CSV table of N, CA and C and ligand atoms in Angstrom, one decimal:
chain,number,residue,atom,x,y,z
X,1,UNK,N,127.5,99.6,101.1
X,1,UNK,CA,127.9,98.4,100.3
X,1,UNK,C,129.2,98.7,99.6
X,2,UNK,N,130.1,97.7,99.5
X,2,UNK,CA,131.4,97.9,98.9
X,2,UNK,C,131.3,98.1,97.4
X,3,UNK,N,132.0,99.2,97.0
X,3,UNK,CA,132.1,99.4,95.5
X,3,UNK,C,133.2,98.5,95.0
X,4,UNK,N,133.0,98.0,93.8
X,4,UNK,CA,134.0,97.0,93.3
X,4,UNK,C,135.4,97.6,93.1
X,5,UNK,N,135.5,98.9,92.9
X,5,UNK,CA,136.8,99.5,92.7
X,5,UNK,C,137.4,100.0,94.0
X,6,UNK,N,136.7,100.0,95.1
X,6,UNK,CA,137.1,100.4,96.4
X,6,UNK,C,138.2,99.4,96.9
X,7,UNK,N,139.2,99.9,97.6
X,7,UNK,CA,140.2,99.0,98.3
X,7,UNK,C,140.1,99.2,99.8
X,8,UNK,N,140.7,98.2,100.5
X,8,UNK,CA,140.7,98.3,101.9
X,8,UNK,C,142.0,97.8,102.5
X,9,UNK,N,142.4,98.4,103.7
X,9,UNK,CA,143.6,97.9,104.3
X,9,UNK,C,143.2,96.7,105.3
X,10,UNK,N,142.0,96.5,105.4
X,10,UNK,CA,141.5,95.3,106.2
X,10,UNK,C,141.9,94.0,105.5
X,11,UNK,N,142.3,93.0,106.3
X,11,UNK,CA,142.7,91.8,105.7
X,11,UNK,C,141.6,90.7,105.8
X,12,UNK,N,140.7,90.9,106.8
X,12,UNK,CA,139.7,89.9,107.1
X,12,UNK,C,138.3,90.6,107.1
X,13,UNK,N,137.4,90.0,106.4
X,13,UNK,CA,136.0,90.4,106.4
X,13,UNK,C,135.2,89.5,107.3
X,14,UNK,N,134.5,90.1,108.3
X,14,UNK,CA,133.6,89.3,109.2
X,14,UNK,C,132.2,89.6,108.8
X,15,UNK,N,131.5,88.6,108.3
X,15,UNK,CA,130.1,88.8,107.9
X,15,UNK,C,129.2,88.1,108.9
X,16,UNK,N,128.0,88.6,109.0
X,16,UNK,CA,127.0,87.9,109.9
X,16,UNK,C,125.6,88.2,109.3
X,17,UNK,N,124.8,87.3,109.5
X,17,UNK,CA,123.4,87.4,108.9
X,17,UNK,C,122.6,88.4,109.6
X,18,UNK,N,122.9,88.8,110.8
X,18,UNK,CA,122.0,89.8,111.5
X,18,UNK,C,122.9,90.4,112.6
X,19,UNK,N,122.4,91.6,113.1
X,19,UNK,CA,123.2,92.2,114.2
X,19,UNK,C,123.0,91.4,115.5
X,20,UNK,N,122.1,90.5,115.6
X,20,UNK,CA,121.9,89.6,116.7
X,20,UNK,C,123.1,88.6,116.8
X,21,UNK,N,123.9,88.4,115.7
X,21,UNK,CA,125.0,87.6,115.7
X,21,UNK,C,126.3,88.2,116.3
X,22,UNK,N,126.3,89.6,116.3
X,22,UNK,CA,127.5,90.3,116.7
X,22,UNK,C,128.1,90.0,118.1
X,23,UNK,N,127.2,89.8,119.1
X,23,UNK,CA,127.8,89.5,120.4
X,23,UNK,C,128.6,88.2,120.4
X,24,UNK,N,128.3,87.3,119.5
X,24,UNK,CA,129.1,86.0,119.3
X,24,UNK,C,130.2,86.3,118.3
X,25,UNK,N,130.0,87.0,117.2
X,25,UNK,CA,131.0,87.2,116.2
X,25,UNK,C,132.1,88.1,116.6
X,26,UNK,N,131.9,89.0,117.6
X,26,UNK,CA,132.9,89.9,118.1
X,26,UNK,C,134.1,89.2,118.5
X,27,UNK,N,134.0,88.0,119.0
X,27,UNK,CA,135.2,87.3,119.4
X,27,UNK,C,136.2,87.0,118.3
X,28,UNK,N,135.7,86.9,117.1
X,28,UNK,CA,136.6,86.8,115.9
X,28,UNK,C,137.4,88.1,115.7
X,29,UNK,N,136.7,89.2,115.8
X,29,UNK,CA,137.4,90.5,115.7
X,29,UNK,C,138.4,90.7,116.8
X,30,UNK,N,138.0,90.3,118.0
X,30,UNK,CA,139.0,90.4,119.2
X,30,UNK,C,140.2,89.6,119.0
X,31,UNK,N,140.0,88.3,118.5
X,31,UNK,CA,141.2,87.5,118.3
X,31,UNK,C,142.1,88.1,117.2
X,32,UNK,N,141.5,88.6,116.1
X,32,UNK,CA,142.4,89.2,115.1
X,32,UNK,C,143.1,90.4,115.6
X,33,UNK,N,142.4,91.2,116.5
X,33,UNK,CA,143.1,92.4,117.1
X,33,UNK,C,144.3,92.0,117.9
X,34,UNK,N,144.3,90.8,118.5
X,34,UNK,CA,145.4,90.4,119.3
X,34,UNK,C,146.6,90.2,118.5
X,35,UNK,N,146.4,89.9,117.2
X,35,UNK,CA,147.6,89.7,116.3
X,35,UNK,C,147.8,90.9,115.4
X,36,UNK,N,147.1,92.0,115.7
X,36,UNK,CA,147.3,93.2,114.9
X,36,UNK,C,146.8,93.1,113.5
X,37,UNK,N,145.8,92.3,113.3
X,37,UNK,CA,145.2,92.1,112.0
X,37,UNK,C,143.9,92.9,111.9
X,38,UNK,N,143.8,93.8,110.9
X,38,UNK,CA,142.7,94.7,110.8
X,38,UNK,C,141.5,93.9,110.1
X,39,UNK,N,140.3,94.1,110.6
X,39,UNK,CA,139.2,93.5,110.0
X,39,UNK,C,138.0,94.4,109.9
X,40,UNK,N,137.0,94.1,109.1
X,40,UNK,CA,135.8,94.9,108.9
X,40,UNK,C,134.6,93.9,109.2
X,41,UNK,N,133.6,94.4,109.9
X,41,UNK,CA,132.4,93.6,110.3
X,41,UNK,C,131.2,94.2,109.6
X,42,UNK,N,130.4,93.3,109.0
X,42,UNK,CA,129.2,93.7,108.2
X,42,UNK,C,128.1,92.8,108.4
X,43,UNK,N,126.9,93.3,108.5
X,43,UNK,CA,125.7,92.5,108.4
X,43,UNK,C,125.3,92.4,107.0
X,44,UNK,N,125.3,91.2,106.4
X,44,UNK,CA,124.8,90.9,105.1
X,44,UNK,C,124.2,89.5,105.2
X,45,UNK,N,123.0,89.4,104.6
X,45,UNK,CA,122.2,88.2,104.7
X,45,UNK,C,122.1,87.5,103.4
X,46,UNK,N,122.3,86.2,103.4
X,46,UNK,CA,122.1,85.4,102.2
X,46,UNK,C,120.7,85.4,101.7
X,47,UNK,N,119.8,85.6,102.7
X,47,UNK,CA,118.4,85.6,102.3
X,47,UNK,C,117.7,87.0,102.2
X,48,UNK,N,118.1,87.9,103.1
X,48,UNK,CA,117.5,89.2,103.1
X,48,UNK,C,118.2,90.2,102.1
X,49,UNK,N,119.5,90.0,101.9
X,49,UNK,CA,120.2,90.9,101.0
X,49,UNK,C,121.2,90.1,100.1
X,50,UNK,N,120.6,89.2,99.3
X,50,UNK,CA,121.5,88.3,98.6
X,50,UNK,C,122.3,89.0,97.5
X,51,UNK,N,121.8,90.1,96.9
X,51,UNK,CA,122.6,90.8,95.9
X,51,UNK,C,123.8,91.6,96.6
X,52,UNK,N,123.5,92.1,97.8
X,52,UNK,CA,124.7,92.7,98.5
X,52,UNK,C,125.7,91.7,98.8
X,53,UNK,N,125.3,90.5,99.1
X,53,UNK,CA,126.3,89.4,99.4
X,53,UNK,C,127.1,89.1,98.2
X,54,UNK,N,126.5,89.0,97.0
X,54,UNK,CA,127.2,88.7,95.8
X,54,UNK,C,128.2,89.8,95.5
X,55,UNK,N,127.8,91.0,95.7
X,55,UNK,CA,128.7,92.1,95.4
X,55,UNK,C,129.9,92.1,96.3
X,56,UNK,N,129.6,91.9,97.6
X,56,UNK,CA,130.7,91.9,98.6
X,56,UNK,C,131.7,90.8,98.4
X,57,UNK,N,131.2,89.6,98.2
X,57,UNK,CA,132.0,88.4,98.1
X,57,UNK,C,132.8,88.4,96.8
X,58,UNK,N,132.1,88.8,95.7
X,58,UNK,CA,132.8,88.8,94.4
X,58,UNK,C,133.9,89.9,94.3
X,59,UNK,N,133.8,91.0,95.1
X,59,UNK,CA,134.8,92.0,95.0
X,59,UNK,C,135.8,91.9,96.2
X,60,UNK,N,135.7,91.0,97.1
X,60,UNK,CA,136.5,91.0,98.3
X,60,UNK,C,138.0,90.8,98.0
X,61,UNK,N,138.4,89.9,97.1
X,61,UNK,CA,139.8,89.7,96.8
X,61,UNK,C,140.4,91.0,96.2
X,62,UNK,N,139.7,91.6,95.2
X,62,UNK,CA,140.2,92.8,94.6
X,62,UNK,C,140.3,93.9,95.5
X,63,UNK,N,139.4,94.0,96.6
X,63,UNK,CA,139.5,95.0,97.5
X,63,UNK,C,140.7,94.9,98.5
X,64,UNK,N,141.3,93.7,98.6
X,64,UNK,CA,142.4,93.4,99.4
X,64,UNK,C,142.2,92.5,100.6
X,65,UNK,N,141.0,92.0,100.7
X,65,UNK,CA,140.8,91.0,101.8
X,65,UNK,C,141.5,89.7,101.5
X,66,UNK,N,141.9,89.0,102.6
X,66,UNK,CA,142.6,87.7,102.4
X,66,UNK,C,141.8,86.5,102.9
X,67,UNK,N,140.9,86.8,103.8
X,67,UNK,CA,140.1,85.7,104.4
X,67,UNK,C,138.7,86.3,104.7
X,68,UNK,N,137.6,85.5,104.6
X,68,UNK,CA,136.3,86.0,105.0
X,68,UNK,C,135.8,85.0,106.1
X,69,UNK,N,135.3,85.5,107.2
X,69,UNK,CA,134.7,84.8,108.2
X,69,UNK,C,133.2,85.1,108.1
X,70,UNK,N,132.4,84.1,108.1
X,70,UNK,CA,130.9,84.3,108.0
X,70,UNK,C,130.2,83.5,109.1
X,71,UNK,N,129.4,84.2,109.9
X,71,UNK,CA,128.6,83.6,110.9
X,71,UNK,C,127.1,83.7,110.7
X,72,UNK,N,126.4,82.6,110.9
X,72,UNK,CA,124.9,82.7,110.7
X,72,UNK,C,124.3,81.6,111.5
X,73,UNK,N,123.0,81.9,111.8
X,73,UNK,CA,122.2,81.0,112.6
X,73,UNK,C,121.1,80.4,111.8
X,74,UNK,N,120.4,79.3,112.3
X,74,UNK,CA,119.3,78.8,111.6
X,74,UNK,C,119.6,78.2,110.3
X,75,UNK,N,118.9,78.5,109.2
X,75,UNK,CA,119.1,78.1,107.9
X,75,UNK,C,120.3,78.9,107.4
X,76,UNK,N,121.5,78.5,107.8
X,76,UNK,CA,122.7,79.3,107.7
X,76,UNK,C,123.4,79.2,106.4
X,77,UNK,N,122.9,79.9,105.4
X,77,UNK,CA,123.5,79.8,104.1
X,77,UNK,C,124.6,80.8,103.8
X,78,UNK,N,124.8,81.7,104.7
X,78,UNK,CA,125.7,82.8,104.4
X,78,UNK,C,127.1,82.4,104.1
X,79,UNK,N,127.8,81.5,104.9
X,79,UNK,CA,129.1,81.1,104.6
X,79,UNK,C,129.2,80.4,103.2
X,80,UNK,N,128.3,79.5,102.9
X,80,UNK,CA,128.3,78.7,101.7
X,80,UNK,C,128.1,79.6,100.5
X,81,UNK,N,127.2,80.5,100.5
X,81,UNK,CA,126.9,81.4,99.4
X,81,UNK,C,128.1,82.4,99.2
X,82,UNK,N,128.7,82.8,100.3
X,82,UNK,CA,129.9,83.6,100.2
X,82,UNK,C,131.0,82.8,99.5
X,83,UNK,N,131.2,81.6,99.8
X,83,UNK,CA,132.2,80.8,99.2
X,83,UNK,C,131.9,80.5,97.7
X,84,UNK,N,130.6,80.6,97.4
X,84,UNK,CA,130.3,80.4,96.0
X,84,UNK,C,130.7,81.5,95.1
X,85,UNK,N,130.9,82.7,95.7
X,85,UNK,CA,131.3,83.9,94.9
X,85,UNK,C,132.7,84.4,95.0
X,86,UNK,N,133.6,83.6,95.8
X,86,UNK,CA,135.0,84.0,95.9
X,86,UNK,C,135.9,82.8,96.0
X,87,UNK,N,137.1,83.0,95.7
X,87,UNK,CA,138.1,81.9,95.9
X,87,UNK,C,138.9,82.2,97.1
X,88,UNK,N,138.6,83.3,97.9
X,88,UNK,CA,139.2,83.5,99.2
X,88,UNK,C,138.8,82.4,100.1
X,89,UNK,N,139.7,82.0,101.1
X,89,UNK,CA,139.2,81.0,102.1
X,89,UNK,C,138.1,81.6,102.9
X,90,UNK,N,137.0,80.8,103.1
X,90,UNK,CA,135.9,81.2,103.9
X,90,UNK,C,135.8,80.3,105.1
X,91,UNK,N,135.7,81.0,106.3
X,91,UNK,CA,135.5,80.2,107.6
X,91,UNK,C,134.1,80.5,108.1
X,92,UNK,N,133.4,79.4,108.3
X,92,UNK,CA,132.0,79.5,108.7
X,92,UNK,C,131.8,79.3,110.2
X,93,UNK,N,131.0,80.1,110.8
X,93,UNK,CA,130.8,80.0,112.3
X,93,UNK,C,129.3,79.7,112.5
X,94,UNK,N,128.9,78.5,112.9
X,94,UNK,CA,127.5,78.3,113.2
X,94,UNK,C,127.1,79.0,114.5
X,95,UNK,N,126.0,79.8,114.4
X,95,UNK,CA,125.5,80.5,115.5
X,95,UNK,C,124.4,79.7,116.2
X,96,UNK,N,124.5,79.6,117.5
X,96,UNK,CA,123.4,78.9,118.2
X,96,UNK,C,122.1,79.8,118.2
X,97,UNK,N,121.1,79.2,117.6
X,97,UNK,CA,119.8,79.9,117.5
X,97,UNK,C,118.9,79.7,118.7
X,98,UNK,N,117.7,80.1,118.6
X,98,UNK,CA,116.8,79.9,119.7
X,98,UNK,C,116.1,78.6,119.7
X,99,UNK,N,116.0,77.9,118.6
X,99,UNK,CA,115.2,76.7,118.5
X,99,UNK,C,115.9,75.3,118.6
X,100,UNK,N,117.1,75.2,117.9
X,100,UNK,CA,117.7,73.9,117.8
X,100,UNK,C,119.1,73.8,118.3
X,101,UNK,N,119.5,74.7,119.2
X,101,UNK,CA,120.8,74.6,119.8
X,101,UNK,C,122.0,74.8,118.9
X,102,UNK,N,121.8,75.2,117.7
X,102,UNK,CA,122.9,75.5,116.8
X,102,UNK,C,123.3,74.3,115.9
X,103,UNK,N,122.7,73.2,116.2
X,103,UNK,CA,123.0,72.0,115.3
X,103,UNK,C,122.5,72.2,113.9
X,104,UNK,N,121.4,72.9,113.8
X,104,UNK,CA,120.9,73.2,112.5
X,104,UNK,C,121.9,74.1,111.7
X,105,UNK,N,122.4,75.1,112.4
X,105,UNK,CA,123.4,76.0,111.7
X,105,UNK,C,124.7,75.2,111.4
X,106,UNK,N,125.1,74.4,112.3
X,106,UNK,CA,126.4,73.6,112.0
X,106,UNK,C,126.2,72.8,110.8
X,107,UNK,N,125.1,72.0,110.7
X,107,UNK,CA,124.9,71.1,109.6
X,107,UNK,C,124.7,71.9,108.3
X,108,UNK,N,124.1,73.0,108.4
X,108,UNK,CA,123.9,73.9,107.2
X,108,UNK,C,125.2,74.3,106.6
X,109,UNK,N,126.1,74.7,107.5
X,109,UNK,CA,127.4,75.3,107.1
X,109,UNK,C,128.4,74.2,106.7
X,110,UNK,N,128.4,73.1,107.4
X,110,UNK,CA,129.5,72.1,107.2
X,110,UNK,C,129.3,71.2,106.0
X,111,UNK,N,128.1,71.0,105.6
X,111,UNK,CA,127.8,70.0,104.5
X,111,UNK,C,127.8,70.7,103.1
X,112,UNK,N,129.0,71.3,102.8
X,112,UNK,CA,129.1,71.9,101.5
X,112,UNK,C,129.3,70.9,100.4
X,113,UNK,N,128.9,71.2,99.2
X,113,UNK,CA,129.1,70.2,98.1
X,113,UNK,C,130.6,70.2,97.6
X,114,UNK,N,131.1,69.1,97.1
X,114,UNK,CA,132.5,69.1,96.6
X,114,UNK,C,132.8,70.2,95.6
X,115,UNK,N,133.9,70.9,95.9
X,115,UNK,CA,134.3,72.0,95.0
X,115,UNK,C,134.1,73.4,95.6
X,116,UNK,N,133.3,73.4,96.7
X,116,UNK,CA,133.0,74.7,97.3
X,116,UNK,C,133.2,74.6,98.8
X,117,UNK,N,134.5,74.6,99.3
X,117,UNK,CA,134.7,74.3,100.7
X,117,UNK,C,134.4,75.5,101.6
X,118,UNK,N,134.0,75.2,102.8
X,118,UNK,CA,133.9,76.2,103.9
X,118,UNK,C,134.6,75.6,105.1
X,119,UNK,N,135.6,76.2,105.7
X,119,UNK,CA,136.2,75.7,106.9
X,119,UNK,C,135.3,76.0,108.0
X,120,UNK,N,134.7,75.0,108.6
X,120,UNK,CA,133.7,75.2,109.6
X,120,UNK,C,134.2,75.0,111.0
X,121,UNK,N,134.1,76.0,111.9
X,121,UNK,CA,134.5,75.9,113.3
X,121,UNK,C,133.2,75.4,114.1
X,122,UNK,N,133.5,75.3,115.4
X,122,UNK,CA,132.4,74.8,116.3
X,122,UNK,C,131.3,75.8,116.5
X,123,UNK,N,130.2,75.4,117.1
X,123,UNK,CA,129.0,76.2,117.3
X,123,UNK,C,129.4,77.4,118.2
X,124,UNK,N,129.2,78.6,117.7
X,124,UNK,CA,129.6,79.8,118.5
X,124,UNK,C,131.1,80.0,118.6
X,125,UNK,N,131.9,79.3,117.9
X,125,UNK,CA,133.4,79.3,118.1
X,125,UNK,C,134.0,80.4,117.2
X,126,UNK,N,133.5,81.6,117.4
X,126,UNK,CA,134.0,82.7,116.6
X,126,UNK,C,135.5,83.0,116.9
X,127,UNK,N,135.9,82.8,118.2
X,127,UNK,CA,137.3,83.1,118.5
X,127,UNK,C,138.2,82.1,117.7
X,128,UNK,N,137.9,80.9,117.6
X,128,UNK,CA,138.6,80.0,116.7
X,128,UNK,C,138.7,80.4,115.3
X,129,UNK,N,137.6,80.9,114.8
X,129,UNK,CA,137.5,81.4,113.4
X,129,UNK,C,138.6,82.6,113.2
X,130,UNK,N,138.6,83.5,114.2
X,130,UNK,CA,139.6,84.5,114.2
X,130,UNK,C,141.0,84.0,114.2
X,131,UNK,N,141.3,83.0,115.0
X,131,UNK,CA,142.6,82.4,115.1
X,131,UNK,C,143.0,81.7,113.9
X,132,UNK,N,142.0,81.0,113.3
X,132,UNK,CA,142.3,80.3,112.0
X,132,UNK,C,142.6,81.3,110.9
X,133,UNK,N,141.9,82.4,110.9
X,133,UNK,CA,142.2,83.4,109.9
X,133,UNK,C,143.6,84.0,110.1
X,134,UNK,N,144.0,84.1,111.3
X,134,UNK,CA,145.4,84.6,111.6
X,134,UNK,C,146.4,83.6,111.1
X,135,UNK,N,146.1,82.3,111.3
X,135,UNK,CA,147.0,81.3,110.9
X,135,UNK,C,147.1,81.2,109.3
X,136,UNK,N,145.9,81.4,108.7
X,136,UNK,CA,146.0,81.4,107.2
X,136,UNK,C,146.8,82.6,106.7
X,137,UNK,N,146.7,83.8,107.3
X,137,UNK,CA,147.5,84.9,106.9
X,137,UNK,C,148.9,84.7,107.3
X,138,UNK,N,149.1,84.0,108.4
X,138,UNK,CA,150.5,83.8,108.9
X,138,UNK,C,151.3,82.7,108.1
X,139,UNK,N,150.5,81.9,107.3
X,139,UNK,CA,151.2,80.8,106.6
X,139,UNK,C,152.2,81.4,105.6
X,140,UNK,N,152.1,82.6,105.1
X,140,UNK,CA,153.0,83.3,104.2
X,140,UNK,C,153.7,84.5,104.8
X,141,UNK,N,153.8,84.6,106.1
X,141,UNK,CA,154.2,85.8,106.7
X,141,UNK,C,155.0,85.5,108.0
X,142,UNK,N,156.3,85.6,107.9
X,142,UNK,CA,157.2,85.2,109.0
X,142,UNK,C,156.9,86.0,110.3
X,143,UNK,N,156.7,87.3,110.2
X,143,UNK,CA,156.4,88.0,111.5
X,143,UNK,C,155.1,87.5,112.1
X,144,UNK,N,154.1,87.2,111.3
X,144,UNK,CA,152.9,86.7,111.9
X,144,UNK,C,153.1,85.3,112.5
X,145,UNK,N,153.9,84.6,111.8
X,145,UNK,CA,154.2,83.2,112.3
X,145,UNK,C,154.8,83.3,113.7
X,146,UNK,N,155.7,84.2,113.9
X,146,UNK,CA,156.4,84.4,115.2
X,146,UNK,C,155.3,84.7,116.3
X,147,UNK,N,154.4,85.6,116.0
X,147,UNK,CA,153.3,85.9,116.9
X,147,UNK,C,152.5,84.7,117.2
X,148,UNK,N,152.2,83.9,116.2
X,148,UNK,CA,151.4,82.6,116.4
X,148,UNK,C,152.2,81.6,117.3
X,149,UNK,N,153.5,81.5,117.1
X,149,UNK,CA,154.3,80.6,117.9
X,149,UNK,C,154.3,81.1,119.4
X,150,UNK,N,154.4,82.4,119.6
X,150,UNK,CA,154.3,82.9,121.0
X,150,UNK,C,153.0,82.6,121.6
X,151,UNK,N,151.9,82.8,120.8
X,151,UNK,CA,150.6,82.5,121.3
X,151,UNK,C,150.5,81.0,121.7
X,152,UNK,N,151.0,80.1,120.9
X,152,UNK,CA,150.9,78.7,121.2
X,152,UNK,C,151.7,78.4,122.5
X,153,UNK,N,152.9,79.0,122.7
X,153,UNK,CA,153.7,78.8,123.9
X,153,UNK,C,152.9,79.2,125.1
X,154,UNK,N,152.2,80.4,125.0
X,154,UNK,CA,151.5,80.9,126.1
X,154,UNK,C,150.3,79.9,126.5
X,155,UNK,N,149.7,79.4,125.4
X,155,UNK,CA,148.6,78.5,125.6
X,155,UNK,C,149.1,77.2,126.3
X,156,UNK,N,150.3,76.7,126.0
X,156,UNK,CA,150.8,75.5,126.6
X,156,UNK,C,151.2,75.8,128.1
X,157,UNK,N,151.7,77.0,128.3
X,157,UNK,CA,152.0,77.4,129.7
X,157,UNK,C,150.8,77.4,130.6
X,158,UNK,N,149.7,78.0,130.0
X,158,UNK,CA,148.5,78.1,130.8
X,158,UNK,C,147.9,76.7,131.0
X,159,UNK,N,148.0,75.8,130.1
X,159,UNK,CA,147.5,74.5,130.2
X,159,UNK,C,148.3,73.7,131.3
X,160,UNK,N,149.7,73.9,131.3
X,160,UNK,CA,150.5,73.2,132.3
X,160,UNK,C,150.2,73.8,133.7
X,161,UNK,N,149.9,75.1,133.8
X,161,UNK,CA,149.6,75.7,135.1
X,161,UNK,C,148.4,75.2,135.7
X,162,UNK,N,147.5,74.6,134.9
X,162,UNK,CA,146.2,74.0,135.5
X,162,UNK,C,146.5,72.9,136.4
X,163,UNK,N,147.7,72.2,136.2
X,163,UNK,CA,148.1,71.1,137.1
X,163,UNK,C,148.2,71.6,138.6
X,164,UNK,N,148.6,72.8,138.7
X,164,UNK,CA,148.8,73.4,140.1
X,164,UNK,C,147.5,73.4,140.9
X,165,UNK,N,146.4,73.7,140.1
X,165,UNK,CA,145.1,73.8,140.8
X,165,UNK,C,144.6,72.4,141.2
X,166,UNK,N,145.1,71.3,140.6
X,166,UNK,CA,144.7,70.0,141.0
X,166,UNK,C,145.5,69.5,142.2
X,167,UNK,N,146.7,70.1,142.5
X,167,UNK,CA,147.5,69.6,143.6
X,167,UNK,C,147.0,69.7,145.0
X,168,UNK,N,146.1,70.8,145.2
X,168,UNK,CA,145.6,71.0,146.5
X,168,UNK,C,144.6,70.1,147.1
L,201,RP5,C1,120.1,84.4,110.6
L,201,RP5,O1,119.0,84.3,111.4
L,201,RP5,C2,121.1,85.3,111.4
L,201,RP5,O2,122.4,84.9,111.1
L,201,RP5,C3,120.7,85.1,112.8
L,201,RP5,O3,121.6,84.1,113.5
L,201,RP5,C4,119.3,84.5,112.8
L,201,RP5,C5,118.3,85.4,113.4
L,201,RP5,O4,118.3,86.7,112.8
L,201,RP5,P1,117.5,87.9,113.4
L,201,RP5,O5,116.0,87.4,113.5
L,201,RP5,O6,118.0,88.2,114.8
L,201,RP5,O7,117.6,89.0,112.5
L,201,RP5,O8,119.9,85.0,109.4
């Protein structure tokens, strides 16, 4: 568990409620890697280890983190409780569970009360969470902005190239 005085060179914290979320959440770390953004991944549960969550979220800014991504399934309180303890931007990733196709997680994460926002991406959309974190970091960073512009151009080229497969 992070000590309050500890610092980190990681810019993004990737939290998940259980190790069973990692196969989905890894896409956020992979997206950040593409932009050279260092991240740390941790299992912390709003229900099973709530005190660890408070300590992590409350000390995150002082440790040097700029964005927190939090993924959880079912009664997915992790992103919201994280946002309760920090003013860093929090991005929530609803994880598809075994029972209700992830709609339960989506609604748990997206319906935050006024004053405590969580930027919620789609169900299992951890890659988008990583890209959004890169864009948040890039909003005040010219070098990162150039990388994001190049990424967008590549995305557009790939989309236009799909027309060729329709031609045949
Ligand atoms: C949530 O419950 C986790 O985020 C996970 O998506 C789900 C199931 O957890 P495990 O039973 O795999 O530990 O807290």
